[in-house]
JSON list of N, CA and C in Angstrom, two decimals:
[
{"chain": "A", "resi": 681, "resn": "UNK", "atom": "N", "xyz": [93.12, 46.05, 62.23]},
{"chain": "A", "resi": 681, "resn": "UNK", "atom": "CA", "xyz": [92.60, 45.38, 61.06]},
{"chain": "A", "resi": 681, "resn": "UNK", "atom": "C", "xyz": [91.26, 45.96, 60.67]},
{"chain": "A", "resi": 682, "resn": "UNK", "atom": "N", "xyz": [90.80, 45.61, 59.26]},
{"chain": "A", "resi": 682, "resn": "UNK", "atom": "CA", "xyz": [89.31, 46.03, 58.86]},
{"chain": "A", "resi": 682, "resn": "UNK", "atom": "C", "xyz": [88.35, 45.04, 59.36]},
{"chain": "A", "resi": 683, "resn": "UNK", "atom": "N", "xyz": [87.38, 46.18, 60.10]},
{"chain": "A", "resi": 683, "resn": "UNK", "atom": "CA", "xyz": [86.87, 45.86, 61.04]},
{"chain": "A", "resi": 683, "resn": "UNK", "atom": "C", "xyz": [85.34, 46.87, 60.83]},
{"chain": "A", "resi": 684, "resn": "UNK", "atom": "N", "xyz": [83.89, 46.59, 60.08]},
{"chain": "A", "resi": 684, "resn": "UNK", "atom": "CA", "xyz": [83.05, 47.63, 59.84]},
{"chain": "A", "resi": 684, "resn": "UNK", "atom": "C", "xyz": [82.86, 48.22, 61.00]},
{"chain": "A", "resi": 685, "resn": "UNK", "atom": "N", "xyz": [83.38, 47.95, 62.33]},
{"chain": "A", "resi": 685, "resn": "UNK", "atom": "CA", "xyz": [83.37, 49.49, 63.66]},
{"chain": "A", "resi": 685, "resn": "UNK", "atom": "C", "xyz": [84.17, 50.26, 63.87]},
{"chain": "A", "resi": 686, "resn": "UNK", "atom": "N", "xyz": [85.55, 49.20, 63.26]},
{"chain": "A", "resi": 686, "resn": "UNK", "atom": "CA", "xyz": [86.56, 50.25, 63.99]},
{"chain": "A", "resi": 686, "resn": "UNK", "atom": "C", "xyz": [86.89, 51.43, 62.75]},
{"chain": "A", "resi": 687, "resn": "UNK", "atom": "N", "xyz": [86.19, 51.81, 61.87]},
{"chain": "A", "resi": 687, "resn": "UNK", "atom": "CA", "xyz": [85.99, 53.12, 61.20]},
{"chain": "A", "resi": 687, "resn": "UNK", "atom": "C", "xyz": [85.34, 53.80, 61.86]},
{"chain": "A", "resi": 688, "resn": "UNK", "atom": "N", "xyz": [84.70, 53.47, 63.09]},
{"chain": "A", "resi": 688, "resn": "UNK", "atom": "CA", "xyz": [84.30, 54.50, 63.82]},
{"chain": "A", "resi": 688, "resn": "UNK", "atom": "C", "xyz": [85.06, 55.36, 64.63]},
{"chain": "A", "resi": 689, "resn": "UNK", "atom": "N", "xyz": [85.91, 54.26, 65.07]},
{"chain": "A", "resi": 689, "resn": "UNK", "atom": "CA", "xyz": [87.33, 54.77, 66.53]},
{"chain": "A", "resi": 689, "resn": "UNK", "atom": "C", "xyz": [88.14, 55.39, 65.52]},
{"chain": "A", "resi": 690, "resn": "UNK", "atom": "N", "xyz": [88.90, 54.84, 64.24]},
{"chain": "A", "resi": 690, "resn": "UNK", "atom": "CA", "xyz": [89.82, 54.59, 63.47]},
{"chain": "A", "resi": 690, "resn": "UNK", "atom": "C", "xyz": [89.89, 55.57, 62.30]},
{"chain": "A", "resi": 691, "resn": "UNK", "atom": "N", "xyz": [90.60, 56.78, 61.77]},
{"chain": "A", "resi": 691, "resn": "UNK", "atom": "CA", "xyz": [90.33, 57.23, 60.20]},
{"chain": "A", "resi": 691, "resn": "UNK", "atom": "C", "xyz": [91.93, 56.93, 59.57]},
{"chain": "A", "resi": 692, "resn": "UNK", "atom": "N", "xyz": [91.64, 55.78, 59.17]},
{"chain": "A", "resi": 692, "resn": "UNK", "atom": "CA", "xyz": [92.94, 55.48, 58.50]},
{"chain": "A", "resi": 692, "resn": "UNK", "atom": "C", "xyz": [93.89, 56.59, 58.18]},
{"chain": "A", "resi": 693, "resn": "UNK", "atom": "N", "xyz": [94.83, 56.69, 58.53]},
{"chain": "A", "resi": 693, "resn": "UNK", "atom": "CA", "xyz": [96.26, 57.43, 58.55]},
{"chain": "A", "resi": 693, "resn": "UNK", "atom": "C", "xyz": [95.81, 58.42, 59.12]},
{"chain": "A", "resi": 694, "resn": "UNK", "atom": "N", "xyz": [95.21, 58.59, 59.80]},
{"chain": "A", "resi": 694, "resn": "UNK", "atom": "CA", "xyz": [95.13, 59.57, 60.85]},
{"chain": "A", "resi": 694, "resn": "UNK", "atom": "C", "xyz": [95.52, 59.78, 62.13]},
{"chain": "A", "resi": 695, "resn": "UNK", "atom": "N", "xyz": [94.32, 58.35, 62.99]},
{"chain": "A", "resi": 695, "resn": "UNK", "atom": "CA", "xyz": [94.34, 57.79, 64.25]},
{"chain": "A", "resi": 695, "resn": "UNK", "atom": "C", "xyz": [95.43, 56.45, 64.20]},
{"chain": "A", "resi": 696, "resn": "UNK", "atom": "N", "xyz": [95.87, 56.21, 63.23]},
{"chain": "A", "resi": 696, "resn": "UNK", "atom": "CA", "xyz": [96.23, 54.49, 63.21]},
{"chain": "A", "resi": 696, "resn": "UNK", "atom": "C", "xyz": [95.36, 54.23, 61.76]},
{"chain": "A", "resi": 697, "resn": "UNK", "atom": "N", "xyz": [96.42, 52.75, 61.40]},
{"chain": "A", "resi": 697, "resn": "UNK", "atom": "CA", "xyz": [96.23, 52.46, 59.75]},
{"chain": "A", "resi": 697, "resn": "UNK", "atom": "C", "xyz": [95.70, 51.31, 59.75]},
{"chain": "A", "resi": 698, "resn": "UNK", "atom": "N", "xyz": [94.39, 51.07, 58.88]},
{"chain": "A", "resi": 698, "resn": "UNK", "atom": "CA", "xyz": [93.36, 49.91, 58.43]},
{"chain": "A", "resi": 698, "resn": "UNK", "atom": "C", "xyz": [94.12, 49.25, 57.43]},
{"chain": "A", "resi": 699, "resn": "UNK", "atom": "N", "xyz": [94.05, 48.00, 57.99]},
{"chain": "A", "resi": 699, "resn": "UNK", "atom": "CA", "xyz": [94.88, 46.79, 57.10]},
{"chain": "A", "resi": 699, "resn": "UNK", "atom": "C", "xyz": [93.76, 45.91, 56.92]},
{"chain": "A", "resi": 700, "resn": "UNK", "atom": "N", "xyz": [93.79, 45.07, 56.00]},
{"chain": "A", "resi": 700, "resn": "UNK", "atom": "CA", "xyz": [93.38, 43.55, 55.61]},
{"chain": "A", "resi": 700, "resn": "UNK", "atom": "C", "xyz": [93.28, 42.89, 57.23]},
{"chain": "A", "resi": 701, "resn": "UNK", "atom": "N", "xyz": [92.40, 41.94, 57.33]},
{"chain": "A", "resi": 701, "resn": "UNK", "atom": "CA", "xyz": [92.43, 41.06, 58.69]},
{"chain": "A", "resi": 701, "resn": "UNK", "atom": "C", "xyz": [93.21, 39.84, 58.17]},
{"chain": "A", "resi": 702, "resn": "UNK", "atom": "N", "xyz": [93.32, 39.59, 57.25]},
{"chain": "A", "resi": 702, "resn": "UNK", "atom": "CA", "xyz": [94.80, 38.61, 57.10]},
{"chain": "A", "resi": 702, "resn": "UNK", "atom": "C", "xyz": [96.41, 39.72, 56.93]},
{"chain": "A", "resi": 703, "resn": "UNK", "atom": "N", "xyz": [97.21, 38.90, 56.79]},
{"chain": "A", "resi": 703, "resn": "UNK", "atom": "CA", "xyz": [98.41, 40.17, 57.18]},
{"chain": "A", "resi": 703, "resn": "UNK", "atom": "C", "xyz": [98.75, 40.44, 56.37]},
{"chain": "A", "resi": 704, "resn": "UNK", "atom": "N", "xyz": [98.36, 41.03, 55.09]},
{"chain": "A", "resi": 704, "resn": "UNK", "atom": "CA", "xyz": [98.66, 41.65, 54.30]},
{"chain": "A", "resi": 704, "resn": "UNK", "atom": "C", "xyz": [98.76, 43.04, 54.48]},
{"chain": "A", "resi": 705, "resn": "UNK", "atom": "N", "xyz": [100.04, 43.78, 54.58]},
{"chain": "A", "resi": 705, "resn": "UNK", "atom": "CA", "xyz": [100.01, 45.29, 54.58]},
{"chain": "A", "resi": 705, "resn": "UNK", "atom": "C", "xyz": [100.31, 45.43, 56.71]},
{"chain": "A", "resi": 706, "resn": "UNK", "atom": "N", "xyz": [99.92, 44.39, 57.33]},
{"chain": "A", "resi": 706, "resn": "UNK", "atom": "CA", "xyz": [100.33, 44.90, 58.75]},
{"chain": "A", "resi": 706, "resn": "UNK", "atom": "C", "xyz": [101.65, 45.13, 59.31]},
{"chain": "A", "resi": 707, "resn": "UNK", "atom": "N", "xyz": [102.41, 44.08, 58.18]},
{"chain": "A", "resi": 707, "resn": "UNK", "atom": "CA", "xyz": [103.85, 44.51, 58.79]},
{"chain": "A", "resi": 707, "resn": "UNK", "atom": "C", "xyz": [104.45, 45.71, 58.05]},
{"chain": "A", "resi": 708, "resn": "UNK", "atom": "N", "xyz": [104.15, 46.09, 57.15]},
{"chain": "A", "resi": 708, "resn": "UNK", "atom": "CA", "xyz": [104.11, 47.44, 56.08]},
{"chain": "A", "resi": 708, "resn": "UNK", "atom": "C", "xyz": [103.74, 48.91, 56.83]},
{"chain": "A", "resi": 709, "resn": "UNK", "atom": "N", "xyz": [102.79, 48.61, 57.47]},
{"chain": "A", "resi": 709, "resn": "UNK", "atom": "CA", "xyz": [102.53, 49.40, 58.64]},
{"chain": "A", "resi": 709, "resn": "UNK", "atom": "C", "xyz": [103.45, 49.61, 60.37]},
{"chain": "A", "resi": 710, "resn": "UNK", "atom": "N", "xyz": [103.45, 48.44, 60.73]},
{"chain": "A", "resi": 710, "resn": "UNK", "atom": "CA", "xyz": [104.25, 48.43, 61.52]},
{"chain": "A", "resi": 710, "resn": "UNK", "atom": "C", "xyz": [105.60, 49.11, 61.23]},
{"chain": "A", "resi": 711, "resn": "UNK", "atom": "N", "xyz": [106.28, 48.98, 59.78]},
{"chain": "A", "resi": 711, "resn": "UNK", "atom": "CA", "xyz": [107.69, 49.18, 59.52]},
{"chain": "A", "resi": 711, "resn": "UNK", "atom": "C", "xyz": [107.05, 50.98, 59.41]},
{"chain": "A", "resi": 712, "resn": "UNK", "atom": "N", "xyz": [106.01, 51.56, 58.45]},
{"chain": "A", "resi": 712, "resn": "UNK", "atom": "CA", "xyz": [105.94, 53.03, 58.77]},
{"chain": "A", "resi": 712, "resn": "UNK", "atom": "C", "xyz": [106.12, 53.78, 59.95]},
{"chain": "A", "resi": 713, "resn": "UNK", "atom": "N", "xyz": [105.89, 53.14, 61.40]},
{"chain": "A", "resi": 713, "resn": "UNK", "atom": "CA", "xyz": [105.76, 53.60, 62.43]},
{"chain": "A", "resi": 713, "resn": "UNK", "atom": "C", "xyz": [106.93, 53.57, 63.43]},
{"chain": "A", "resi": 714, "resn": "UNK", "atom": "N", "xyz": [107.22, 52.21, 62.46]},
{"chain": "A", "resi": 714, "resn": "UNK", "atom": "CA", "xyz": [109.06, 52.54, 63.62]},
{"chain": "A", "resi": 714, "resn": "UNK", "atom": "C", "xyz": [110.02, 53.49, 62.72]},
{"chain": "A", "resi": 715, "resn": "UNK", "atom": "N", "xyz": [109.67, 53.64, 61.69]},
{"chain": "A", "resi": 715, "resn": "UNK", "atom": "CA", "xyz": [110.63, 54.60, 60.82]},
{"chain": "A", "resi": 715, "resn": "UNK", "atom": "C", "xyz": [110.25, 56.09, 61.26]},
{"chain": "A", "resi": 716, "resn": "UNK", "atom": "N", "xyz": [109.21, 56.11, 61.71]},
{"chain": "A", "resi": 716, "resn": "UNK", "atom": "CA", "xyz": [108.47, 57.35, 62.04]},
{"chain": "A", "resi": 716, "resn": "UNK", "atom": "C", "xyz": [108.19, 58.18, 63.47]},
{"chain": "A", "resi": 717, "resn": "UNK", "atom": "N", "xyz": [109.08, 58.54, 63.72]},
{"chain": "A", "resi": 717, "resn": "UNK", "atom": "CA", "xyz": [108.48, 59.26, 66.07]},
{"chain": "A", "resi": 717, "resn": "UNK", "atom": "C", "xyz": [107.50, 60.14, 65.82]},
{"chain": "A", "resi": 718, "resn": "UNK", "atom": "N", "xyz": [107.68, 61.18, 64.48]},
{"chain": "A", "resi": 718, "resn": "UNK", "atom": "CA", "xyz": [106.71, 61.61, 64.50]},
{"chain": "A", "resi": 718, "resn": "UNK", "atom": "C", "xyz": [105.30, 61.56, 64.31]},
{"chain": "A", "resi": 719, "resn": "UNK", "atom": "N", "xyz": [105.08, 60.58, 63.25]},
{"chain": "A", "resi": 719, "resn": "UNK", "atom": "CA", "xyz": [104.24, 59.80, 62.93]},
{"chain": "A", "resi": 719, "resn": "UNK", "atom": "C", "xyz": [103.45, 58.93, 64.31]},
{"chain": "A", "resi": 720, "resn": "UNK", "atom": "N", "xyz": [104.27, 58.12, 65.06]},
{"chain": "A", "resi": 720, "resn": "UNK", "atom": "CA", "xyz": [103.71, 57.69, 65.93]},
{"chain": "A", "resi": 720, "resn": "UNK", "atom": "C", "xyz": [103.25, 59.05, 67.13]},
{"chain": "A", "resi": 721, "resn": "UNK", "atom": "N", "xyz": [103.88, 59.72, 67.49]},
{"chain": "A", "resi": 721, "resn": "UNK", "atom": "CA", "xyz": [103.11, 60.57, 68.26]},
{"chain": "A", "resi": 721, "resn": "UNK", "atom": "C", "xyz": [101.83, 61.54, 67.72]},
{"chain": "A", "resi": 722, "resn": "UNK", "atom": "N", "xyz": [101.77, 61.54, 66.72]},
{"chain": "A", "resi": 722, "resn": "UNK", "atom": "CA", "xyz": [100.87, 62.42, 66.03]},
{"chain": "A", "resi": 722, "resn": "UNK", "atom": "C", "xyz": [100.12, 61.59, 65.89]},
{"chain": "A", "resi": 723, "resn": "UNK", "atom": "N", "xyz": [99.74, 60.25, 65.60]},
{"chain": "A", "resi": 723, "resn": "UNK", "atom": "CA", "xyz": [98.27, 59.31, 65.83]},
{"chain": "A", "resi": 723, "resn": "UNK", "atom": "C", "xyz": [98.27, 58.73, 67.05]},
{"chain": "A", "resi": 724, "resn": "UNK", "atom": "N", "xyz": [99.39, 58.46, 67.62]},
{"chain": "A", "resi": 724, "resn": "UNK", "atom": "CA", "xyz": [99.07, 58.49, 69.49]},
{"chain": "A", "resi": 724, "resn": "UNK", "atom": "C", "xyz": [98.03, 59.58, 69.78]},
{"chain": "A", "resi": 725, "resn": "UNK", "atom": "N", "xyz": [97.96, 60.73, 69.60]},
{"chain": "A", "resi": 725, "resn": "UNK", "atom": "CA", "xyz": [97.74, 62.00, 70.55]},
{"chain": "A", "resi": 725, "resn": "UNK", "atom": "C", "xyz": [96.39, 62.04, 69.94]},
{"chain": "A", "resi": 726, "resn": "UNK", "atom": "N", "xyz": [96.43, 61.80, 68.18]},
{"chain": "A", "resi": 726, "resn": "UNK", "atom": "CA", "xyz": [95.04, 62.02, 67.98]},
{"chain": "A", "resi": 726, "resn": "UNK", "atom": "C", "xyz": [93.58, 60.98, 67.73]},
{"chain": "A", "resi": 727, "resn": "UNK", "atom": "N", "xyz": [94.37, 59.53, 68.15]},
{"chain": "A", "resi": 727, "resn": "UNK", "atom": "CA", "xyz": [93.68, 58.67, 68.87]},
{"chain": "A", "resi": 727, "resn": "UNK", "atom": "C", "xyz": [93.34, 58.61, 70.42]},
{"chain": "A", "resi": 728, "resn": "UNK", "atom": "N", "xyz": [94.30, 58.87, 71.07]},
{"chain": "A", "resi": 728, "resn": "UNK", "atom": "CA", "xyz": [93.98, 59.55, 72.31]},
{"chain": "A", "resi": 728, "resn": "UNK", "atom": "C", "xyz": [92.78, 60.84, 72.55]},
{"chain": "A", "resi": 729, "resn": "UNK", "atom": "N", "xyz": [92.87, 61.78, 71.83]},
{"chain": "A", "resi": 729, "resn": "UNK", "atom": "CA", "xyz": [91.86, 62.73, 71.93]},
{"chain": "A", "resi": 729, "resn": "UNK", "atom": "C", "xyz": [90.59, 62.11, 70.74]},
{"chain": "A", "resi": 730, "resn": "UNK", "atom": "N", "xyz": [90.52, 61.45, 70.49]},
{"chain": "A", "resi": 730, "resn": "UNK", "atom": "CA", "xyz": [88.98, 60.95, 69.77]},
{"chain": "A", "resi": 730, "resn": "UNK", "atom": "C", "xyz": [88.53, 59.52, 70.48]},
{"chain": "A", "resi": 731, "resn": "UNK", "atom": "N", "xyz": [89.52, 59.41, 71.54]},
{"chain": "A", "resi": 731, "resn": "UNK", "atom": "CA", "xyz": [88.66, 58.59, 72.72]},
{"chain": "A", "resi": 731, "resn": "UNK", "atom": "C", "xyz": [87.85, 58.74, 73.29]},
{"chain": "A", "resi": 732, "resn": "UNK", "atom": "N", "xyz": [87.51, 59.86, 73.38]},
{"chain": "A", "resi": 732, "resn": "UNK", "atom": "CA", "xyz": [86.44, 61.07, 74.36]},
{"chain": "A", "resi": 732, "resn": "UNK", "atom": "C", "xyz": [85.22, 60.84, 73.64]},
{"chain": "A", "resi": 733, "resn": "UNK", "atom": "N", "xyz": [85.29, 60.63, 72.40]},
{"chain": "A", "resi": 733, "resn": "UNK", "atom": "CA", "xyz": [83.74, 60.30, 72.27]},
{"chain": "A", "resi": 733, "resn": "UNK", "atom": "C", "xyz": [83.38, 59.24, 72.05]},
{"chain": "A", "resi": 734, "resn": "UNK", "atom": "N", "xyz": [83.92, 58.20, 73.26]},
{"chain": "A", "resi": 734, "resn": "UNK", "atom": "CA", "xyz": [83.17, 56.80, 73.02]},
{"chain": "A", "resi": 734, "resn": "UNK", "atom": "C", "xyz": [83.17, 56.47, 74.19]},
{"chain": "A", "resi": 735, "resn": "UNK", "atom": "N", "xyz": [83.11, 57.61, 75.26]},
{"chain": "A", "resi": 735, "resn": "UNK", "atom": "CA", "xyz": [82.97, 57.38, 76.81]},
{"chain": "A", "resi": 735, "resn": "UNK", "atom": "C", "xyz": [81.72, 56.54, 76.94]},
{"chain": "A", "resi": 736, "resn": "UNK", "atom": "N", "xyz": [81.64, 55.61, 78.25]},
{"chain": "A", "resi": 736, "resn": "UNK", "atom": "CA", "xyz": [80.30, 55.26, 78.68]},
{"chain": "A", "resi": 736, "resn": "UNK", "atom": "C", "xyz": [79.40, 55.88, 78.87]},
{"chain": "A", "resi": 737, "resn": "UNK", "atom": "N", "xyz": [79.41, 57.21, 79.03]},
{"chain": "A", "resi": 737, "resn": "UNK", "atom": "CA", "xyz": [78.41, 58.74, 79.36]},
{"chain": "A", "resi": 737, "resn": "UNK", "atom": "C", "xyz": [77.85, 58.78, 78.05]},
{"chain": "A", "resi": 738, "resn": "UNK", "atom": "N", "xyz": [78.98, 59.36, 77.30]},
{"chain": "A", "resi": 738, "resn": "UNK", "atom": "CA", "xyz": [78.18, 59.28, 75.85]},
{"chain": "A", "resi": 738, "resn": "UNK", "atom": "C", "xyz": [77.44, 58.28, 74.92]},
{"chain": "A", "resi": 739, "resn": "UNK", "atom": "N", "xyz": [78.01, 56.77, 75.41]},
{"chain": "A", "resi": 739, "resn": "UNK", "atom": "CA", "xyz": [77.38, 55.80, 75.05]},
{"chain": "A", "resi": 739, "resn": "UNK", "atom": "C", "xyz": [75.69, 55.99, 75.50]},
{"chain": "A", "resi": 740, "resn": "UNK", "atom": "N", "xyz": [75.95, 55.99, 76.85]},
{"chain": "A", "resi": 740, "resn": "UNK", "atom": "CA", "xyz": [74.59, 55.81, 77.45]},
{"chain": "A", "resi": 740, "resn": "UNK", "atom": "C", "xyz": [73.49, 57.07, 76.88]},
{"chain": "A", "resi": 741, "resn": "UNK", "atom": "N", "xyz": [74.01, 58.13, 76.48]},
{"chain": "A", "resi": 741, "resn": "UNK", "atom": "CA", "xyz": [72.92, 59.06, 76.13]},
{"chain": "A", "resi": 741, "resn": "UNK", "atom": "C", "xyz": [72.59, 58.80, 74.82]},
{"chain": "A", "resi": 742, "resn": "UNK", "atom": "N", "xyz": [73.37, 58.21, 73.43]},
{"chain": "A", "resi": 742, "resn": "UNK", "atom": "CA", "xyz": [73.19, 57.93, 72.61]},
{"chain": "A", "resi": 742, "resn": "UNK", "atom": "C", "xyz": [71.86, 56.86, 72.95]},
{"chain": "A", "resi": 743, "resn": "UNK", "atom": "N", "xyz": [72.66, 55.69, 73.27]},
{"chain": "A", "resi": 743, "resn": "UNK", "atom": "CA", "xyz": [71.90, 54.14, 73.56]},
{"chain": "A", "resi": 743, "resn": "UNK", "atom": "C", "xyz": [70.23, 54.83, 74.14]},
{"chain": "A", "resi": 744, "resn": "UNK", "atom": "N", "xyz": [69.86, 55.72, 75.20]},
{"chain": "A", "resi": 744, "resn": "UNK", "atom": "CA", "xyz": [68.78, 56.13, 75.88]},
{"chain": "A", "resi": 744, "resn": "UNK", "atom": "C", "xyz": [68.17, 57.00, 74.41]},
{"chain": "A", "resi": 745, "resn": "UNK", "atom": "N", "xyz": [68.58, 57.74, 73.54]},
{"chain": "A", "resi": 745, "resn": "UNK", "atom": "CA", "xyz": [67.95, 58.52, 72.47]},
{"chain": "A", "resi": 745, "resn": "UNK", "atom": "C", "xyz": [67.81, 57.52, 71.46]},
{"chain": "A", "resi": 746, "resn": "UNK", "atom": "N", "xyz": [68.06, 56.68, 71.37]},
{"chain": "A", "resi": 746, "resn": "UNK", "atom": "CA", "xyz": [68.30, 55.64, 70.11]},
{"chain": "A", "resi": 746, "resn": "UNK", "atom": "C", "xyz": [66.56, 55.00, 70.99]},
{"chain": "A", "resi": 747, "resn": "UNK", "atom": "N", "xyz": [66.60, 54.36, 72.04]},
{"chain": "A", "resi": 747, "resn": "UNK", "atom": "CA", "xyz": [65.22, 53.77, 72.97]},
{"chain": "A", "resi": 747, "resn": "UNK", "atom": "C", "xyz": [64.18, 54.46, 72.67]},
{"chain": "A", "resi": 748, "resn": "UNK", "atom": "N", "xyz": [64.51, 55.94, 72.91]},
{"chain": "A", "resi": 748, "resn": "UNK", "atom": "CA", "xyz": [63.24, 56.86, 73.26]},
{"chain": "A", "resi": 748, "resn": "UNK", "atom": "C", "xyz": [62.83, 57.11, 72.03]},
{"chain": "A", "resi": 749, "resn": "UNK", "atom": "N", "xyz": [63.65, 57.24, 70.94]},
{"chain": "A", "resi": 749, "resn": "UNK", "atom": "CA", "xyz": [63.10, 57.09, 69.15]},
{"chain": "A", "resi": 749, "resn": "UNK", "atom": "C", "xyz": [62.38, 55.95, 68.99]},
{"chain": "A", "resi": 750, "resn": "UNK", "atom": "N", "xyz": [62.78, 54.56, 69.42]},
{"chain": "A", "resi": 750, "resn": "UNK", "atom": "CA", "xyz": [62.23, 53.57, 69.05]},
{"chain": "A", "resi": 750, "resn": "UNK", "atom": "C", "xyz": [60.33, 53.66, 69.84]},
{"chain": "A", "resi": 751, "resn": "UNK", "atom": "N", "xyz": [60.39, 53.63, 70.94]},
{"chain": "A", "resi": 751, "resn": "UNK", "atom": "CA", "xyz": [59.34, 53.73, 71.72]},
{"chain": "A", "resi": 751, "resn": "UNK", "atom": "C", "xyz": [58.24, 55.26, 71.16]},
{"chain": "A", "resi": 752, "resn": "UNK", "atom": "N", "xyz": [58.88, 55.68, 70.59]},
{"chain": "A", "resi": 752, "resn": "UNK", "atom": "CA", "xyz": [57.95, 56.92, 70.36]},
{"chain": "A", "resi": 752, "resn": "UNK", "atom": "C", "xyz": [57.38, 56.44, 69.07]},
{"chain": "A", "resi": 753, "resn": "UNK", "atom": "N", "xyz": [57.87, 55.81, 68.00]},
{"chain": "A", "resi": 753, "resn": "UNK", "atom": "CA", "xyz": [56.98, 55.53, 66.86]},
{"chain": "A", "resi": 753, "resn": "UNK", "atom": "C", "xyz": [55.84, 54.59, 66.78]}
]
């Protein structure tokens, strides 16, 4: 669902598809994906590989540069 973060994880029809948070359009989606193997493996794989940049490692070096900006001004 639309969600102002999960455009971060999420690029609609790419990784997986941004719907309304009421259900408008989710079962519309759902029906694209069972009509689709290829479709589903091709945003499986490339949600899977854009997981990598929301590791806790990378969190934490962001979160520590985001501190050390704040503290320096």
């Amino acid at each position: 669902t639309h969600d102002d973060s999960i455009r971060d994880i999420v690029t609609d029809g790419v990784a997986g598809f941004i719907v309304p948070q009421k259900c408008n359009g989710f079962g519309e989606k759902i029906a694209v994906l069972a009509d689709n193997e290829a479709l589903r493996f091709k945003m499986g794989k490339t949600g899977y590989d854009n997981h990598k940049n929301f590791t806790l490692s990378i969190f934490e070096t962001h979160f520590l540069q985001a501190l050390l900006c704040v503290f320096r001004e």
